[in-house]
CSV table of C-alpha atoms and ligand atoms in Angstrom, one decimal:
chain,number,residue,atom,x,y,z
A,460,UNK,CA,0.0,0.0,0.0
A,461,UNK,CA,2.8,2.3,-0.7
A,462,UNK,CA,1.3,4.0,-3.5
A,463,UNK,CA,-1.3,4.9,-0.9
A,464,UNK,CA,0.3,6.1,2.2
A,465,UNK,CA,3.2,7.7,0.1
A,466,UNK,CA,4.0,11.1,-0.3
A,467,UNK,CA,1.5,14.1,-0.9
A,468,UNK,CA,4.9,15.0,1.2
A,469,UNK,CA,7.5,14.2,-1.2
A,470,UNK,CA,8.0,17.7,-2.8
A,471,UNK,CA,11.7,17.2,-3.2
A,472,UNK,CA,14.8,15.3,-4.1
A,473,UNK,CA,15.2,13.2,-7.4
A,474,UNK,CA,12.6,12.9,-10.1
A,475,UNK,CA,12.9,9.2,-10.1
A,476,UNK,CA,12.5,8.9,-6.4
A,477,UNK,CA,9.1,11.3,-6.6
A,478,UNK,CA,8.3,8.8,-9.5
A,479,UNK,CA,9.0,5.9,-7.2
A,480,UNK,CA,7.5,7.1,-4.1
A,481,UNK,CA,4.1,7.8,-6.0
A,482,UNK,CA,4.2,4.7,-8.1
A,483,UNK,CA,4.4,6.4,-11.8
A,484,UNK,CA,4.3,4.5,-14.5
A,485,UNK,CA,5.8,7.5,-16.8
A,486,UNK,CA,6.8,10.8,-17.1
A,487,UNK,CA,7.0,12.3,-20.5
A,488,UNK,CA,8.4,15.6,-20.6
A,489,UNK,CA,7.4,18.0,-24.1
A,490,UNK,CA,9.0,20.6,-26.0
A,491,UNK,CA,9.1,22.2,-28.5
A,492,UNK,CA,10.9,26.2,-28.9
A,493,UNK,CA,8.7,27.9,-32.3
A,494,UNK,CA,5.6,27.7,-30.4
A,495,UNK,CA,7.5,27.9,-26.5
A,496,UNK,CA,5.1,25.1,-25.8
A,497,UNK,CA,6.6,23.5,-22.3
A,498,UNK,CA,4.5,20.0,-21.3
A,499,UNK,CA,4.7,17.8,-19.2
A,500,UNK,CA,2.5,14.7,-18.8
A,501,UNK,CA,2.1,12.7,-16.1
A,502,UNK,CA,0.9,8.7,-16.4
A,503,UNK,CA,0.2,7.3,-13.3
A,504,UNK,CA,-1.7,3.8,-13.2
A,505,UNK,CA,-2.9,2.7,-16.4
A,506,UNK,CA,-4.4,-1.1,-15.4
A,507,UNK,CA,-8.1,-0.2,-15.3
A,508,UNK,CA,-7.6,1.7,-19.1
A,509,UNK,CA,-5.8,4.8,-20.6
A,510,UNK,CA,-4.6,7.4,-18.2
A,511,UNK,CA,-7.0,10.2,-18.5
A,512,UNK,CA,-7.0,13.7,-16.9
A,513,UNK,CA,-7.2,17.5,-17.6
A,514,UNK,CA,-4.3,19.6,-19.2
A,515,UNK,CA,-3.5,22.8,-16.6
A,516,UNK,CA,-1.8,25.8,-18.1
A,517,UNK,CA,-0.1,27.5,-14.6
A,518,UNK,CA,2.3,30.1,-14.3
A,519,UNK,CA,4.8,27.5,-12.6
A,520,UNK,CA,7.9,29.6,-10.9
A,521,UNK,CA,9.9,26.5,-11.8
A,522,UNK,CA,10.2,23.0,-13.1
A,523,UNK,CA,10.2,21.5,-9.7
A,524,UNK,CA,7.3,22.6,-8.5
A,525,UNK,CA,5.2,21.9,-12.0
A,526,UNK,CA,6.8,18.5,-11.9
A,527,UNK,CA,5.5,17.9,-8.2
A,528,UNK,CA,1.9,19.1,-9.7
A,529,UNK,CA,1.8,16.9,-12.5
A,530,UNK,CA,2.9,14.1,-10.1
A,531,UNK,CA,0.5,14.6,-7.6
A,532,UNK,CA,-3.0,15.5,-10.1
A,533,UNK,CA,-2.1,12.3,-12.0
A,534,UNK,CA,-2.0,10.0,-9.4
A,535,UNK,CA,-5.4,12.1,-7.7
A,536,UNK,CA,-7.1,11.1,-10.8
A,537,UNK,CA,-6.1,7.0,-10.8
A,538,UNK,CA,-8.1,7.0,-7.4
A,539,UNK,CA,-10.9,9.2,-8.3
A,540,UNK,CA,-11.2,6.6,-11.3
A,541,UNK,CA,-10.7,3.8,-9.4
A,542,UNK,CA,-13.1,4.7,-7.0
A,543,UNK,CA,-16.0,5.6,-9.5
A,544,UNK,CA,-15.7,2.4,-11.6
A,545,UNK,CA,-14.5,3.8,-13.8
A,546,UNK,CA,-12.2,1.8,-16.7
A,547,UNK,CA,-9.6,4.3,-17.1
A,548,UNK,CA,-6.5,5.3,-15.1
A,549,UNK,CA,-4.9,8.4,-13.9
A,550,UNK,CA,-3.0,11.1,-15.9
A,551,UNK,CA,-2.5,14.9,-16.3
A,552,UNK,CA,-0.3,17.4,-18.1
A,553,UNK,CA,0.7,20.6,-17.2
A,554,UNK,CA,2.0,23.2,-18.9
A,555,UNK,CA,4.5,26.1,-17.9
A,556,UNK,CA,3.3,29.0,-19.3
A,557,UNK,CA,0.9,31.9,-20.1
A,558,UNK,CA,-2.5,31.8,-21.1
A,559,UNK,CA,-1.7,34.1,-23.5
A,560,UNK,CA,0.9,31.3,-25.1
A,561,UNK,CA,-2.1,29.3,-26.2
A,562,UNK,CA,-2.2,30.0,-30.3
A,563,UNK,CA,-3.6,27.5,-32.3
A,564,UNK,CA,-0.1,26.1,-33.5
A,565,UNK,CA,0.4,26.0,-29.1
A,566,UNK,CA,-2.2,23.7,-28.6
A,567,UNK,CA,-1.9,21.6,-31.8
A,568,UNK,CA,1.7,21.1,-31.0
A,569,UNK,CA,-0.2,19.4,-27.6
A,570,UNK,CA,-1.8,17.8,-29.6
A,571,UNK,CA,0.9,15.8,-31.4
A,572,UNK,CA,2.5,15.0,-28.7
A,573,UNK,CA,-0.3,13.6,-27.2
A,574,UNK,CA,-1.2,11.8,-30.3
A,575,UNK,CA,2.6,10.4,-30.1
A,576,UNK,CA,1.5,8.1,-26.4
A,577,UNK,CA,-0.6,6.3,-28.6
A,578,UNK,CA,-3.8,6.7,-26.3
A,579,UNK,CA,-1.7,5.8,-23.0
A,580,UNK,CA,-2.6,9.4,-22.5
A,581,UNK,CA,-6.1,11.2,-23.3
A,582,UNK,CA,-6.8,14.3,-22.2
A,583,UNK,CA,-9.4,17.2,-21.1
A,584,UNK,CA,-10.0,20.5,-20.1
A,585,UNK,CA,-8.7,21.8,-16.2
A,586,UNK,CA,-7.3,25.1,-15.2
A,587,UNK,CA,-7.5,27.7,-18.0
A,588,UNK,CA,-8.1,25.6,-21.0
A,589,UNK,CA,-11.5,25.8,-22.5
A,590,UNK,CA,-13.4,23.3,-24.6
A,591,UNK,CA,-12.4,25.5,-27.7
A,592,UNK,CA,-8.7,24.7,-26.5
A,593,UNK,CA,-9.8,20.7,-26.8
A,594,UNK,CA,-11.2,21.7,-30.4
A,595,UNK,CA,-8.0,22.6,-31.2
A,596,UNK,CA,-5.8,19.7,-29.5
A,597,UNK,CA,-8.2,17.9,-30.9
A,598,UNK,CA,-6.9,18.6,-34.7
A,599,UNK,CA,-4.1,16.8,-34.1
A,600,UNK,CA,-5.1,14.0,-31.8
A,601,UNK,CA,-8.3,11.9,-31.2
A,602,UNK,CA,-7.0,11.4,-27.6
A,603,UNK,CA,-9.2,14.3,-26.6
A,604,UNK,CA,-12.5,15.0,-24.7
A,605,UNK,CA,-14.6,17.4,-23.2
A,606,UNK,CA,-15.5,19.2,-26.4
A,607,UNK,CA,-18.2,21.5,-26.7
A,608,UNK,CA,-21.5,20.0,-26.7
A,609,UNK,CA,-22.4,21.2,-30.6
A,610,UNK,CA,-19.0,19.4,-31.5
A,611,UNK,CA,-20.7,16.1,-30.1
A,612,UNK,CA,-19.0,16.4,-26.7
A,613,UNK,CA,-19.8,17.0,-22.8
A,614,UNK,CA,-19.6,20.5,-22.5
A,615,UNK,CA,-19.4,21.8,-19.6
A,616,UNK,CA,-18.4,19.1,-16.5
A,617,UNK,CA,-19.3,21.6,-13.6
A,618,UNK,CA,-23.3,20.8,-13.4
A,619,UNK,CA,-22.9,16.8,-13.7
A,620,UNK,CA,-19.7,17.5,-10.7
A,621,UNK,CA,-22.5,19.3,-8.3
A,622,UNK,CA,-25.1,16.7,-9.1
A,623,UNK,CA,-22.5,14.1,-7.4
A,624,UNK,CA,-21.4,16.2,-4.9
A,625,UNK,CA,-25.2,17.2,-4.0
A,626,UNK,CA,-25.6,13.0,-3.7
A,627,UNK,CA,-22.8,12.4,-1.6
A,628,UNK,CA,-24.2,15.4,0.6
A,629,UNK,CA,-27.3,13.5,0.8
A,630,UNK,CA,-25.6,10.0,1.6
A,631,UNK,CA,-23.5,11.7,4.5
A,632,UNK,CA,-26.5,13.4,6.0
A,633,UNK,CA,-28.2,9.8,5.9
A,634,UNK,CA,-24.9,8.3,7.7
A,635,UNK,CA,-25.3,11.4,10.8
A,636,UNK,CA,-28.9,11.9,10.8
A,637,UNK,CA,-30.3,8.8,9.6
A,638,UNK,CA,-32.4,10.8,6.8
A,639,UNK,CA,-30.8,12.5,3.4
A,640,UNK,CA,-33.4,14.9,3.6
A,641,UNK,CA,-31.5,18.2,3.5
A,642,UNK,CA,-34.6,20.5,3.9
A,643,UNK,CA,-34.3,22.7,6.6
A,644,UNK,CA,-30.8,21.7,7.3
A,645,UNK,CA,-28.4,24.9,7.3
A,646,UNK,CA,-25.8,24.5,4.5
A,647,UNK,CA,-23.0,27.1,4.1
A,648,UNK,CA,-21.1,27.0,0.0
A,649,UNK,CA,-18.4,28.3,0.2
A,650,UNK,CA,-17.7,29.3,-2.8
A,651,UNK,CA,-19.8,30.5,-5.7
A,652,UNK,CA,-17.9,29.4,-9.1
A,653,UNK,CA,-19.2,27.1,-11.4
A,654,UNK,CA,-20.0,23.9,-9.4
A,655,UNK,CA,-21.0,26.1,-6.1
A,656,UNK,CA,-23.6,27.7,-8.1
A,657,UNK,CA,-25.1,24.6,-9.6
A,658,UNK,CA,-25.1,22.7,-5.9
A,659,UNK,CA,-26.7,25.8,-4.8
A,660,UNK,CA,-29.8,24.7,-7.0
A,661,UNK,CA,-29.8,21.3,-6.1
A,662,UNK,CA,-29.9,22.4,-2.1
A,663,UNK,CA,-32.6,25.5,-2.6
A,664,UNK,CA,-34.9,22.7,-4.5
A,665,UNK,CA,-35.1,20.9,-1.6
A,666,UNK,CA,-35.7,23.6,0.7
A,667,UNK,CA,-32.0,23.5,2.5
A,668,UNK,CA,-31.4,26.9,4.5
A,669,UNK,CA,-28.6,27.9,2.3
A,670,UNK,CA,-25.5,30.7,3.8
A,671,UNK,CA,-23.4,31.5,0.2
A,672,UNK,CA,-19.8,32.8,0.2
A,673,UNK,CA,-17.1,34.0,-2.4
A,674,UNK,CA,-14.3,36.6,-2.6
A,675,UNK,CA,-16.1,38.1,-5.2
A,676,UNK,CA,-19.2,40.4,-3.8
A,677,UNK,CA,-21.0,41.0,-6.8
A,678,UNK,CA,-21.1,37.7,-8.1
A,679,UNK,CA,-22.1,36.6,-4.0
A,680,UNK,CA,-25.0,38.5,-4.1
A,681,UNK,CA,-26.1,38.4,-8.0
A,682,UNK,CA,-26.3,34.4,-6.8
A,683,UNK,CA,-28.3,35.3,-3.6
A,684,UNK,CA,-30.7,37.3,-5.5
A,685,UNK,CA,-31.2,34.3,-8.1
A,686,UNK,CA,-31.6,31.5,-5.8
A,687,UNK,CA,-32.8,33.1,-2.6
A,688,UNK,CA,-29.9,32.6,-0.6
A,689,UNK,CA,-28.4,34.3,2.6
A,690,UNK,CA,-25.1,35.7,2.0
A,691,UNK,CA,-21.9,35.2,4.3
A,692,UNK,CA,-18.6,37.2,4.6
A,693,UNK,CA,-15.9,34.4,3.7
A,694,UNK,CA,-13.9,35.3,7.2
A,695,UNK,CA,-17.1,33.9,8.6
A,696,UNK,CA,-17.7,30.5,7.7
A,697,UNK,CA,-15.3,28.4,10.1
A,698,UNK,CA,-17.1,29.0,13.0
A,699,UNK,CA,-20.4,29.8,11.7
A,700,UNK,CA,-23.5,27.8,13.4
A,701,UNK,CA,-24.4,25.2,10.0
A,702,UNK,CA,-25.0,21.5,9.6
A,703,UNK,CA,-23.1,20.8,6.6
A,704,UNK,CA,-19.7,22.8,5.4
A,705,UNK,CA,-19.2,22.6,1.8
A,706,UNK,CA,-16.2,23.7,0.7
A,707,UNK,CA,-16.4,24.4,-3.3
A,708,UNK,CA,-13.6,26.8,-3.9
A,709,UNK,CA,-10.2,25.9,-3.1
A,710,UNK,CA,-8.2,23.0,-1.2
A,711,UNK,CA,-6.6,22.4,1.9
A,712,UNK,CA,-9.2,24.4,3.5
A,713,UNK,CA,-9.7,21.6,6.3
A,714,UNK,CA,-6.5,21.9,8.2
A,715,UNK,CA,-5.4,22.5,12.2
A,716,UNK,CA,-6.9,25.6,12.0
A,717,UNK,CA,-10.4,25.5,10.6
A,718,UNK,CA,-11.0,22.0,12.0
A,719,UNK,CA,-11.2,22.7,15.8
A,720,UNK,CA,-13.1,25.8,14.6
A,721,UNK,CA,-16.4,24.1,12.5
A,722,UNK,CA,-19.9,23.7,14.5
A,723,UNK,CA,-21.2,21.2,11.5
A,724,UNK,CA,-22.1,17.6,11.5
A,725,UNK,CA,-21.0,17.3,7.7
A,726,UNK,CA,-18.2,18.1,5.6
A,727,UNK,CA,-19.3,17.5,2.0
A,728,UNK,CA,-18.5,19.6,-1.0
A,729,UNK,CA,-16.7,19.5,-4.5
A,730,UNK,CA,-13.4,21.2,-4.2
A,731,UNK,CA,-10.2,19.0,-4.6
A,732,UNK,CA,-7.7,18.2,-1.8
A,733,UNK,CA,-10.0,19.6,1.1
A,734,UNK,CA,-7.8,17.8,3.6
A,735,UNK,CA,-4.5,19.8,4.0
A,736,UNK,CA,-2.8,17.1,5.4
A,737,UNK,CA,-4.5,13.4,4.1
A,738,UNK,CA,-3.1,11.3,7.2
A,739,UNK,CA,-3.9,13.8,10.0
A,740,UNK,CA,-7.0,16.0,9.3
A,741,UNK,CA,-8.9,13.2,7.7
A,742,UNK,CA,-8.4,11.7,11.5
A,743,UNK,CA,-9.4,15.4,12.9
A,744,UNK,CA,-12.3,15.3,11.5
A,745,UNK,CA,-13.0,11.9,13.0
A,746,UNK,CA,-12.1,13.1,16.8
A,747,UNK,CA,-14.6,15.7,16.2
A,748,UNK,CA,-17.6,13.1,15.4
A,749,UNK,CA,-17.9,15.2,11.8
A,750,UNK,CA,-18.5,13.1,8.9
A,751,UNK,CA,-16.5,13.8,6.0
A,752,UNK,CA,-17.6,12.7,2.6
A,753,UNK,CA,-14.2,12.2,0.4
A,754,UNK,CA,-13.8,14.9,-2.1
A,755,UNK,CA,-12.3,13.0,-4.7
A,756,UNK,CA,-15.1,10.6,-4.8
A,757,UNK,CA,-18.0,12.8,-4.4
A,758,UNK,CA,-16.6,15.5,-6.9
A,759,UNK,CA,-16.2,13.0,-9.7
A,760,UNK,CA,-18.7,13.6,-11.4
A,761,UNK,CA,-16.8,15.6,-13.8
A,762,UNK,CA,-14.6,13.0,-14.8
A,763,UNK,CA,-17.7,11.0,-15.0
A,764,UNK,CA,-19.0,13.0,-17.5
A,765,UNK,CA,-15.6,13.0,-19.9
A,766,UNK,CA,-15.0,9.6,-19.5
A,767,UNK,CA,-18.6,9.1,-20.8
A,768,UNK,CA,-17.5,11.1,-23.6
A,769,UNK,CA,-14.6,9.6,-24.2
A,770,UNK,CA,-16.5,6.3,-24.8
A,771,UNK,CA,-18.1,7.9,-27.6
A,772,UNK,CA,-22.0,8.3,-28.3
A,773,UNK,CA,-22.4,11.0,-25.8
A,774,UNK,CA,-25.5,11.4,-24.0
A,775,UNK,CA,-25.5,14.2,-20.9
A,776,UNK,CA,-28.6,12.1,-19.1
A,777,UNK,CA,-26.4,8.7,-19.6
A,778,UNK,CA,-23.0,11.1,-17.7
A,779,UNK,CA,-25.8,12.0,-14.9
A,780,UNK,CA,-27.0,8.3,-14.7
A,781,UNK,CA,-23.6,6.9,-13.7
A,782,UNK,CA,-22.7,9.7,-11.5
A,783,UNK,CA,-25.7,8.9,-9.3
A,784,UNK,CA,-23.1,5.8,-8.2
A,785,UNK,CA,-21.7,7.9,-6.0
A,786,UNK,CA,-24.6,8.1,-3.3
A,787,UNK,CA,-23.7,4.1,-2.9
A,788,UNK,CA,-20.1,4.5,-3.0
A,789,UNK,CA,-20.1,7.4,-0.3
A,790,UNK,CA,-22.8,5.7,2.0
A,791,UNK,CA,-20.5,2.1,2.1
A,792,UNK,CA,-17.5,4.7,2.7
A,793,UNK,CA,-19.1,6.0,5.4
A,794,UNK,CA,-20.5,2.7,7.0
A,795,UNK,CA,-17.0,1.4,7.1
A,796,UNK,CA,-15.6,4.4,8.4
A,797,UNK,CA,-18.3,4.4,11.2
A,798,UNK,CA,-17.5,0.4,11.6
A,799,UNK,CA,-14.1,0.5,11.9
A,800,UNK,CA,-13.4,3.9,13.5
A,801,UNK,CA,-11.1,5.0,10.4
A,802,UNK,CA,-11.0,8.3,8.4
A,803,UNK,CA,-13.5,7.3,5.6
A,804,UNK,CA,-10.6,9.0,3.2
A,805,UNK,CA,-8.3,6.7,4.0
A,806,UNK,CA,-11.3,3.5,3.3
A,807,UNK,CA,-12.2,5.4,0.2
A,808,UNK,CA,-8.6,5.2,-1.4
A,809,UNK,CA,-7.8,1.7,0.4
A,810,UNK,CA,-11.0,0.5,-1.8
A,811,UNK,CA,-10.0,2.3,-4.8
A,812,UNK,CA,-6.6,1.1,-4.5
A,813,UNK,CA,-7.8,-2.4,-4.0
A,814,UNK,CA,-9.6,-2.4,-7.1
A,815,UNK,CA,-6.5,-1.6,-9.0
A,816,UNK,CA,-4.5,-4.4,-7.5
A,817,UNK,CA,-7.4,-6.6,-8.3
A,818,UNK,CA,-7.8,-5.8,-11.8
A,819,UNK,CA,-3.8,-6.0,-12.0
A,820,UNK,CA,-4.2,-9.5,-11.7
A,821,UNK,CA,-6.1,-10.0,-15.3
A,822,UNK,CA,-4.4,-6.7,-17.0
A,823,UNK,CA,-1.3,-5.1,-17.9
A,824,UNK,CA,-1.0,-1.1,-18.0
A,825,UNK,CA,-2.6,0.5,-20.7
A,826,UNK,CA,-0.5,0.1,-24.3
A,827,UNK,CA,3.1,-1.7,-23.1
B,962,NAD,P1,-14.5,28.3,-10.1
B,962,NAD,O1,-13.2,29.0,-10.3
B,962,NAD,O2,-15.6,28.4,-11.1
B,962,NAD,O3,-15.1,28.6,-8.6
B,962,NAD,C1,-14.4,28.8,-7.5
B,962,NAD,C2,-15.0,29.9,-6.7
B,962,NAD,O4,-14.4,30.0,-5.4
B,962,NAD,C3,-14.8,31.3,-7.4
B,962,NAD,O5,-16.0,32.0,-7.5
B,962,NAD,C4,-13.8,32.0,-6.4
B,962,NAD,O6,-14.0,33.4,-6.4
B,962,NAD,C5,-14.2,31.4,-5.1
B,962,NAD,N1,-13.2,31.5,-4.1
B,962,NAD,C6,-11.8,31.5,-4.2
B,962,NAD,N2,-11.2,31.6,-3.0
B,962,NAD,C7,-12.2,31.7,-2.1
B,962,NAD,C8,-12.3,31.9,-0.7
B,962,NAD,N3,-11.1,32.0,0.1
B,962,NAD,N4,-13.5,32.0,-0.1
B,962,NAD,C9,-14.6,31.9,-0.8
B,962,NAD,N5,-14.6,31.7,-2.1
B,962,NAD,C10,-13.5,31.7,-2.8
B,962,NAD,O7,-14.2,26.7,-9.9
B,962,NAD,P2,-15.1,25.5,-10.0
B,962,NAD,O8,-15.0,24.9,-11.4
B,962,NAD,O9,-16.5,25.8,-9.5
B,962,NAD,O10,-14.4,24.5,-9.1
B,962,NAD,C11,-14.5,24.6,-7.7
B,962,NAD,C12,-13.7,23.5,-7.0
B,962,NAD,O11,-14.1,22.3,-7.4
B,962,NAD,C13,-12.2,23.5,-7.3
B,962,NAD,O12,-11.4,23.1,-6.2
B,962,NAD,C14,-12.1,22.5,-8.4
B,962,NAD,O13,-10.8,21.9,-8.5
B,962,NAD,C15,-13.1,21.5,-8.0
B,962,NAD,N6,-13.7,20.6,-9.0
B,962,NAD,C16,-14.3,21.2,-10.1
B,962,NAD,C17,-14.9,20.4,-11.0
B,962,NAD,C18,-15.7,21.0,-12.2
B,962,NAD,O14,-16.4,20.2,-12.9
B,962,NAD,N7,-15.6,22.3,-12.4
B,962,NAD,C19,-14.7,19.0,-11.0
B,962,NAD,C20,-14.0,18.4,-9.9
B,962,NAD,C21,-13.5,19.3,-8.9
């Protein structure tokens, strides 16, 4: 269970022993000077299928640190596969650069080289790429998804990713209250992007008492005024009075801090990497008799949707019909966790992970 327990820690030393430590099948690193196009893909597990995961353009301040990203997204994404059912594995590229860099002969550049893994790699939209980006890629490559929807592809993953998260709310509040009825249950969003604003829907339908907070005012209370409701300052939402705490903007927001702060029941939301620390908050959380609903298997609905995509035939109902999976998948979490006195993070990956070493008993990694 190396792969497991490793190394969210392991920001330095060699590449190979990051590699090692995280249990990387390969590391391909891209380049190419007329277009300044700097890549690097990272293949993590390929025995369930082809690694699959978004393409993130970042400003990296060095090579280190988007190396460590690449490493630590692609090996996120094997799990969040894993856990899902899904028959794919875990990749992701990053690039070094600009938004700005991203001209046509940029991205189809990406595109070659992606063509060049021979489907070991397929990949999708994440952090400033767009589905007109994928378009593009896409020229070059049939190792693509998450195209627009008029191009025969998913669109837009954010409202399939708060459907899931919305259901593994639900399963969590039937694990502490014995019910998943949320109405009437006071449920702060913490931020208002696109999945907040979507799981903000799902929760008003039902009549939840829904607190709203972002960093950006107007949008907070253009929101508020559309779905009715109650606004929040963002300083305010560790120790504010709630039942569930859904965290929907950034990660690592459950940490030493905020955790002896929260007066919830429920920690259940769609960002990625909530816990700051995997091995000790997850176990914080637990002390505190909160139940904490795994972001990277209630948020994967998004990947849900691409990999439907990628299996061709799209259909948006067929992406929400899978993704109601997770309600299951969270509830027999959560029933272990309760059983066994464990961080249900830690179960969640253990059963993930257990699938892979099952499955690497009848298959080889994707395409060697
Ligand atoms: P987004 O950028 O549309 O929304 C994030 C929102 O959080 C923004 O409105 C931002 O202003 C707000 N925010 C930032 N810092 C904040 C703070 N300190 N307090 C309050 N609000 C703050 O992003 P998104 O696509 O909605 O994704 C949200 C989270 O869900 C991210 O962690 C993302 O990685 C994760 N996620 C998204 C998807 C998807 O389908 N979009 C899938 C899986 C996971």
């Amino acid at each position: 269970m190396a792969t497991i327990k490793a190394a969210e820690k392991i920001k330095e030393g060699s590449i190979f022993g990051q590699i090692s430590a995280l249990g990387h099948e390969q590391l391909v690193i891209c380049y190419d000077e007329p277009t300044g196009l700097k890549a690097i893909i990272g293949i993590h597990n390929t025995v369930l299928g082809p690694a699959l995961g978004g393409t993130r353009l970042w400003a990296y301040t060095s090579e280190e640190e988007a190396i460590t990203d690449v490493l630590r997204l692609s090996r996120g994404m094997t799990f969040k596969a894993a856990i899902s059912g899904l028959n794919i594995g875990g990749g992701k590229a990053v690039l070094m650069g600009d938004p700005k860099m991203k001209t046509e002969a940029y991205l189809r550049r990406l595109g070659r080289f992606i063509q060049s893994l021979g489907g070991r790699y397929v990949t999708a939209e994440d952090v400033n790429m767009s589905t007109r980006d994928m378009e593009l890629i896409g020229m070059e490559t049939s190792y693509v998804t998450g195209l627009p929807e008029i191009k025969g592809g998913g669109g837009d993953p954010s409202p399939v990713t708060a459907y899931g998260t919305y259901l593994g709310m639900k399963a969590a509040a039937k694990k502490a209250y014995g019910s998943d009825v949320l109405e009437g249950k006071r449920i702060v969003v913490q931020g208002i992007g696109q999945v907040g604003t979507h799981l903000v829907s799902h929760l008003m339908k039902e009549g939840a008492q829904v607190f709203i907070t972002d960093i950006f005012e107007d949008k907070l209370y253009e929101v508020a005024k559309k779905t009715g409701a109650q606004v929040i300052q963002p300083e305010a939402v560790y120790d504010f009075n709630m039942d569930i705490y859904a965290p929907c903007a950034l990660g690592a927001t459950l940490n030493e801090r905020s955790i002896p702060q929260l007066k919830c029941d429920i920690v259940a939301g769609g960002a990625n990497n909530q816990l700051k620390d995997e091995d000790v908050h997850g176990q914080m959380l637990l002390d505190r008799g909160i139940v904490y609903a795994p972001d990277f298997l209630i948020n994967a609905g998004g990947l849900i949707n691409v990999y439907t995509e990628y299996l061709g035939d799209y259909k948006k109902e067929l992406a929400f019909q899978r993704t109601e999976g997770i309600y299951d998948t969270c509830m027999e979490v959560l029933s272990l966790s309760q059983q066994d006195q464990r961080p249900p993070q830690e179960i969640a990956m253990e059963k993930a992970w257990g699938r892979i070493e099952s499955m690497a008993k009848v298959k080889l990694p994707y395409g060697v």
